[in-house]
Short mmCIF file of C-alpha atoms in Angstrom, two decimals:
data_model
loop_
_atom_site.label_atom_id
_atom_site.label_comp_id
_atom_site.label_asym_id
_atom_site.label_seq_id
_atom_site.Cartn_x
_atom_site.Cartn_y
_atom_site.Cartn_z
CA UNK A 29 206.35 124.84 145.78
CA UNK A 30 208.92 121.70 146.48
CA UNK A 31 207.78 118.55 147.92
CA UNK A 32 210.18 115.67 149.26
CA UNK A 33 209.03 112.10 149.58
CA UNK A 34 211.22 110.60 152.29
CA UNK A 35 209.20 107.28 152.36
CA UNK A 36 210.90 105.42 149.49
CA UNK A 37 207.85 103.95 148.10
CA UNK A 38 207.53 101.40 151.08
CA UNK A 39 204.34 100.90 153.07
CA UNK A 40 204.60 102.27 156.55
CA UNK A 41 204.91 100.13 159.53
CA UNK A 42 202.12 101.51 161.96
CA UNK A 43 204.54 100.97 165.10
CA UNK A 44 207.20 103.11 163.13
CA UNK A 45 204.85 105.56 161.61
CA UNK A 46 206.36 109.05 162.25
CA UNK A 47 204.75 112.06 163.76
CA UNK A 48 202.95 114.42 161.59
CA UNK A 49 205.21 117.36 160.36
CA UNK A 50 205.13 120.74 162.06
CA UNK A 51 203.82 123.64 160.24
CA UNK A 52 206.30 126.16 160.20
CA UNK A 53 205.69 130.14 159.14
CA UNK A 54 207.94 132.70 158.41
CA UNK A 55 206.54 136.31 157.87
CA UNK A 56 208.79 139.24 157.05
CA UNK A 57 208.39 142.52 155.50
CA UNK A 58 208.84 141.19 151.68
CA UNK A 59 207.62 137.67 151.90
CA UNK A 60 205.50 135.01 153.79
CA UNK A 61 206.72 131.65 153.82
CA UNK A 62 205.11 128.27 154.96
CA UNK A 63 206.37 124.66 155.01
CA UNK A 64 206.13 121.27 156.47
CA UNK A 65 209.25 120.28 158.41
CA UNK A 66 209.90 116.76 160.03
CA UNK A 67 211.41 115.87 163.02
CA UNK A 68 214.89 115.99 161.88
CA UNK A 69 214.51 119.59 160.65
CA UNK A 70 214.09 118.83 156.99
CA UNK A 71 211.79 121.03 154.95
CA UNK A 72 209.38 118.41 153.28
CA UNK A 73 207.20 120.86 151.52
CA UNK A 74 207.50 125.01 151.28
CA UNK A 75 205.57 127.85 149.50
CA UNK A 76 206.34 131.36 149.33
CA UNK A 77 204.26 134.49 148.45
CA UNK A 78 205.16 138.09 148.51
CA UNK A 79 203.97 139.82 151.83
CA UNK A 80 200.73 142.10 150.70
CA UNK A 81 201.36 145.76 150.74
CA UNK A 82 199.56 149.00 149.98
CA UNK A 83 196.34 150.45 150.47
CA UNK A 84 194.41 147.10 150.55
CA UNK A 85 196.83 145.23 153.01
CA UNK A 86 195.11 145.41 156.22
CA UNK A 87 195.09 142.87 159.22
CA UNK A 88 192.64 140.86 157.69
CA UNK A 89 193.89 140.88 154.13
CA UNK A 90 197.54 139.93 155.32
CA UNK A 91 195.97 137.00 157.51
CA UNK A 92 194.05 135.66 154.54
CA UNK A 93 197.17 135.56 152.27
CA UNK A 94 198.86 133.83 155.27
CA UNK A 95 196.05 131.00 155.29
CA UNK A 96 195.92 130.89 151.54
CA UNK A 97 199.74 130.15 151.40
CA UNK A 98 199.37 127.41 153.74
CA UNK A 99 196.31 125.79 151.66
CA UNK A 100 199.05 125.33 149.08
CA UNK A 101 201.00 122.71 150.89
CA UNK A 102 200.01 119.15 150.58
CA UNK A 103 199.03 118.24 154.29
CA UNK A 104 195.37 119.88 154.84
CA UNK A 105 194.97 122.30 157.89
CA UNK A 106 194.69 118.98 160.11
CA UNK A 107 197.90 117.49 159.10
CA UNK A 108 200.12 118.93 161.57
CA UNK A 109 201.04 118.21 165.01
CA UNK A 110 201.79 122.00 165.90
CA UNK A 111 202.27 125.26 164.21
CA UNK A 112 205.90 127.04 165.07
CA UNK A 113 206.06 130.75 163.77
CA UNK A 114 208.67 133.47 163.13
CA UNK A 115 207.17 137.29 162.47
CA UNK A 116 208.98 140.39 162.33
CA UNK A 117 208.82 142.51 165.33
CA UNK A 118 208.24 143.98 167.71
CA UNK A 119 205.53 141.89 169.00
CA UNK A 120 203.74 141.12 172.82
CA UNK A 121 205.45 137.86 173.68
CA UNK A 122 204.26 135.13 174.34
CA UNK A 123 201.04 136.13 173.82
CA UNK A 124 201.70 136.34 170.07
CA UNK A 125 200.47 139.82 169.36
CA UNK A 126 202.50 141.41 166.54
CA UNK A 127 203.00 144.62 165.51
CA UNK A 128 206.00 144.48 162.58
CA UNK A 129 207.62 147.71 161.90
CA UNK A 130 207.70 146.57 158.07
CA UNK A 131 204.36 145.26 157.73
CA UNK A 132 201.97 148.30 158.95
CA UNK A 133 198.72 146.45 158.53
CA UNK A 134 199.41 144.65 161.64
CA UNK A 135 199.49 146.63 164.89
CA UNK A 136 198.63 144.46 168.01
CA UNK A 137 197.22 141.75 165.61
CA UNK A 138 196.71 138.60 167.51
CA UNK A 139 198.45 136.32 165.27
CA UNK A 140 199.04 133.44 167.64
CA UNK A 141 195.52 133.42 169.04
CA UNK A 142 194.11 133.26 165.25
CA UNK A 143 196.11 130.54 164.34
CA UNK A 144 195.18 128.50 167.38
CA UNK A 145 191.58 128.89 166.61
CA UNK A 146 192.05 127.85 163.02
CA UNK A 147 194.45 125.00 163.30
CA UNK A 148 193.29 123.50 166.72
CA UNK A 149 196.84 122.82 167.26
CA UNK A 150 199.50 124.21 169.62
CA UNK A 151 200.79 127.52 168.36
CA UNK A 152 204.57 129.02 169.30
CA UNK A 153 205.58 132.40 167.99
CA UNK A 154 208.55 134.26 168.37
CA UNK A 155 210.66 137.06 166.52
CA UNK A 156 211.90 136.07 162.83
CA UNK A 157 215.34 137.11 163.58
CA UNK A 158 215.03 134.93 166.87
CA UNK A 159 213.91 131.80 164.96
CA UNK A 160 217.03 132.33 162.19
CA UNK A 161 219.31 132.47 165.20
CA UNK A 162 217.76 129.26 166.48
CA UNK A 163 218.11 127.70 162.99
CA UNK A 164 221.64 128.35 162.75
CA UNK A 165 222.35 126.90 166.31
CA UNK A 166 220.48 124.03 165.75
CA UNK A 167 221.34 122.75 162.11
CA UNK A 168 223.44 125.79 160.78
CA UNK A 169 226.72 127.57 161.23
CA UNK A 170 226.32 127.81 164.88
CA UNK A 171 226.34 123.89 165.45
CA UNK A 172 228.49 122.88 168.46
CA UNK A 173 228.70 126.53 169.30
CA UNK A 174 227.01 127.47 172.85
CA UNK A 175 227.51 131.40 172.71
CA UNK A 176 226.50 133.04 169.58
CA UNK A 177 224.52 135.85 167.74
CA UNK A 178 222.21 135.27 165.02
CA UNK A 179 221.52 138.18 162.72
CA UNK A 180 219.42 138.96 159.79
CA UNK A 181 220.13 141.83 157.31
CA UNK A 182 217.57 142.30 154.89
CA UNK A 183 214.47 144.50 154.88
CA UNK A 184 215.27 144.97 158.49
CA UNK A 185 218.08 144.21 161.08
CA UNK A 186 217.38 141.57 163.80
CA UNK A 187 219.06 139.11 165.81
CA UNK A 188 218.49 136.21 168.17
CA UNK A 189 220.98 135.49 171.36
CA UNK A 190 222.01 131.87 172.14
CA UNK A 191 224.01 131.81 175.53
CA UNK A 192 224.55 128.52 177.28
CA UNK A 193 223.26 126.64 174.40
CA UNK A 194 219.90 128.16 175.16
CA UNK A 195 217.59 130.98 173.45
CA UNK A 196 217.51 134.00 175.58
CA UNK A 197 214.38 135.68 175.55
CA UNK A 198 214.57 138.74 177.71
CA UNK A 199 211.74 140.44 179.64
CA UNK A 200 209.60 140.72 176.20
CA UNK A 201 210.96 138.06 174.08
CA UNK A 202 213.19 140.84 172.33
CA UNK A 203 216.76 139.74 173.40
CA UNK A 204 219.28 139.87 170.86
CA UNK A 205 217.34 142.81 168.97
CA UNK A 206 220.76 144.28 167.52
CA UNK A 207 218.91 146.22 164.57
CA UNK A 208 217.89 148.73 167.27
CA UNK A 209 221.51 149.00 168.86
CA UNK A 210 222.67 152.76 168.50
CA UNK A 211 225.60 153.07 165.87
CA UNK A 212 225.50 157.02 165.40
CA UNK A 213 224.04 159.92 166.49
CA UNK A 214 222.16 161.29 163.72
CA UNK A 215 220.08 158.83 161.40
CA UNK A 216 216.70 158.71 162.04
CA UNK A 217 214.85 155.20 162.48
CA UNK A 218 211.17 153.92 161.57
CA UNK A 219 211.02 152.99 165.49
CA UNK A 220 211.14 156.56 166.33
CA UNK A 221 214.77 156.54 167.47
CA UNK A 222 217.91 157.82 166.18
CA UNK A 223 221.23 156.18 165.08
CA UNK A 224 219.79 152.25 165.07
CA UNK A 225 221.70 150.10 163.12
CA UNK A 226 218.79 148.96 161.35
CA UNK A 227 218.51 152.74 159.99
CA UNK A 228 222.08 152.36 158.56
CA UNK A 229 222.45 148.95 157.58
CA UNK A 230 219.23 147.37 156.30
CA UNK A 231 218.78 146.86 152.54
CA UNK A 232 215.88 149.60 151.85
CA UNK A 233 218.08 152.24 154.09
CA UNK A 234 221.12 151.68 152.23
CA UNK A 235 219.40 152.38 149.15
CA UNK A 236 217.90 155.42 150.12
CA UNK A 237 221.13 156.62 151.69
CA UNK A 238 223.03 156.06 148.48
CA UNK A 239 220.21 157.81 146.24
CA UNK A 240 220.46 160.59 148.58
CA UNK A 241 224.00 161.08 147.42
CA UNK A 242 223.08 160.86 143.83
CA UNK A 243 223.06 156.98 142.99
CA UNK A 244 221.00 156.24 139.95
CA UNK A 245 219.31 159.75 139.71
CA UNK A 246 216.24 159.77 137.86
CA UNK A 247 216.19 156.01 137.62
CA UNK A 248 213.22 154.06 138.66
CA UNK A 249 214.86 150.79 139.97
CA UNK A 250 217.05 151.56 143.01
CA UNK A 251 216.82 148.16 145.46
CA UNK A 252 219.32 146.66 147.55
CA UNK A 253 219.79 144.26 144.72
CA UNK A 254 220.53 147.11 142.20
CA UNK A 255 222.87 148.44 144.81
CA UNK A 256 224.64 145.23 145.19
CA UNK A 257 225.19 144.90 141.54
CA UNK A 258 226.37 148.50 141.09
CA UNK A 259 229.02 148.09 144.05
CA UNK A 260 230.33 145.12 142.01
CA UNK A 261 230.65 147.00 138.81
CA UNK A 262 232.69 149.75 140.65
CA UNK A 263 230.00 152.42 141.32
CA UNK A 264 231.47 154.46 144.13
CA UNK A 265 228.33 155.70 145.75
CA UNK A 266 227.10 152.21 146.13
CA UNK A 267 230.52 151.12 147.39
CA UNK A 268 230.43 153.65 149.87
CA UNK A 269 226.89 152.74 151.02
CA UNK A 270 228.42 149.03 151.76
CA UNK A 271 231.36 150.43 153.64
CA UNK A 272 228.86 152.60 155.88
CA UNK A 273 226.92 149.98 156.45
CA UNK A 274 229.53 147.09 157.09
CA UNK A 275 231.24 149.64 159.45
CA UNK A 276 228.22 150.06 161.23
CA UNK A 277 227.47 146.34 161.53
CA UNK A 278 231.29 145.68 162.90
CA UNK A 279 230.49 148.46 165.78
CA UNK A 280 227.19 146.82 166.69
CA UNK A 281 228.74 143.47 166.98
CA UNK A 282 231.85 144.45 168.75
CA UNK A 283 229.48 145.88 171.60
CA UNK A 284 227.43 142.86 171.50
CA UNK A 285 230.57 140.49 171.77
CA UNK A 286 231.90 142.51 174.90
CA UNK A 287 228.59 142.52 176.61
CA UNK A 288 227.69 138.91 176.04
CA UNK A 289 230.81 137.32 175.66
CA UNK A 290 230.27 135.63 172.11
CA UNK A 291 232.06 132.95 170.07
CA UNK A 292 230.35 133.44 166.95
CA UNK A 293 227.93 135.66 165.04
CA UNK A 294 226.16 134.37 161.70
CA UNK A 295 224.66 136.82 159.64
CA UNK A 296 221.98 136.04 156.91
CA UNK A 297 219.52 137.70 154.84
CA UNK A 298 219.67 139.10 151.14
CA UNK A 299 222.25 141.84 151.64
CA UNK A 300 224.80 139.14 153.02
CA UNK A 301 224.84 138.04 148.93
CA UNK A 302 227.08 141.04 148.60
CA UNK A 303 229.84 139.01 150.11
CA UNK A 304 233.21 140.96 150.71
CA UNK A 305 231.65 144.12 149.98
CA UNK A 306 229.90 144.11 153.34
CA UNK A 307 232.37 141.66 155.49
CA UNK A 308 235.67 143.58 154.55
CA UNK A 309 234.40 146.88 156.10
CA UNK A 310 232.34 144.69 158.89
CA UNK A 311 235.52 142.71 159.97
CA UNK A 312 237.48 145.83 159.68
CA UNK A 313 235.53 147.66 162.25
CA UNK A 314 235.00 144.66 164.20
CA UNK A 315 238.95 144.74 164.52
CA UNK A 316 239.00 148.33 165.66
CA UNK A 317 236.53 148.08 168.15
CA UNK A 318 236.73 144.63 169.68
CA UNK A 319 239.89 144.67 171.56
CA UNK A 320 239.48 143.09 174.86
CA UNK A 321 241.10 139.59 174.87
CA UNK A 322 237.87 138.04 174.95
CA UNK A 323 236.66 139.28 171.90
CA UNK A 324 239.40 139.30 169.74
CA UNK A 325 238.63 135.79 168.48
CA UNK A 326 235.15 136.52 167.79
CA UNK A 327 234.05 134.60 164.18
CA UNK A 328 231.53 136.45 162.19
CA UNK A 329 230.16 134.24 159.13
CA UNK A 330 227.69 134.05 156.74
CA UNK A 331 224.58 132.01 157.54
CA UNK A 332 224.25 128.52 156.39
CA UNK A 333 220.96 127.76 155.72
CA UNK A 334 219.70 129.92 152.99
CA UNK A 335 215.92 130.52 152.45
CA UNK A 336 214.95 127.52 154.69
CA UNK A 337 216.49 129.01 157.86
CA UNK A 338 213.30 130.91 158.85
CA UNK A 339 211.21 127.70 158.51
CA UNK A 340 213.49 125.49 160.36
CA UNK A 341 213.73 127.98 163.27
CA UNK A 342 209.78 128.32 163.46
CA UNK A 343 209.68 124.63 163.70
CA UNK A 344 212.61 124.41 166.05
CA UNK A 345 210.12 126.54 168.53
CA UNK A 346 208.24 122.86 168.50
CA UNK A 347 210.93 120.50 167.84
CA UNK A 348 213.62 122.00 170.10
CA UNK A 349 211.47 123.41 172.95
CA UNK A 350 213.80 122.52 175.37
CA UNK A 351 216.41 125.03 173.96
CA UNK A 352 214.35 127.64 172.36
CA UNK A 353 210.89 127.99 174.15
CA UNK A 354 210.92 128.70 177.66
CA UNK A 355 207.21 130.29 177.68
CA UNK A 356 204.09 129.24 179.37
CA UNK A 357 200.88 130.21 177.36
CA UNK A 358 199.91 133.96 178.20
CA UNK A 359 196.03 134.78 177.62
#
């Protein structure tokens, strides 16, 4: 846990006492992160734990682990002005009933309602990739850009869409979900469809494809991180996995650029740490497919905010609701 003291040691002026921080929650397939975020978007304190998995990771066990993580922060459950949450999708939005593909213990789990009951504060909940897009638009690589797609490539592939300096929600809160844009006609996806970008370019699916081609045969460790290390060391199958994923990303981004007239795409998530292994085939595919005049100058860049992006974006649902939150409460 990291804590930052911004008071400078001076006694607070009652008339100038800032509002309490926002409790920000970022829930993904591999980790749960919680943090206290002030009005400027600074993460004052944070705590991270692995997302429970396996036979015992039912809905209540997952929720208990989340509350335990929050209790590690130094503010108490009554020390926040509101709660912002980013969670893997799909979900019923804005009601906040979540069914993340990568968290099988939650299916129709009423996460927003449960948090409201426990914290007695307003709760705003959106897709985790949408929160990452909001964070990059507000405080990261997308500052000053009115029309952008923010993407995350990690355990899954997701995205959030900003047009005209406002988050676009769509009918059910899933606009910008580029991970389920179709990029081929054969690869099965966990969503039940075929050919989704996530099925080709997510870290676990990249590693699984490489393993099927004979990569690290007989070895126990075959993760996305292992794949990156081996590709950097010259392993041909590992490099082919990045070429395949980067090409699929470029194809999907070219389609999104044509559909939405984008200026910028930011990409975050663990697989992005591979750098040019991913971005070179991505940009090559983008050059081949994005040939219209208004798509040719599209910029695709790594996200700026690193591991705090999800927390900053979740807090932005509260702190910048004018741009990133359009929903009324749905019971």
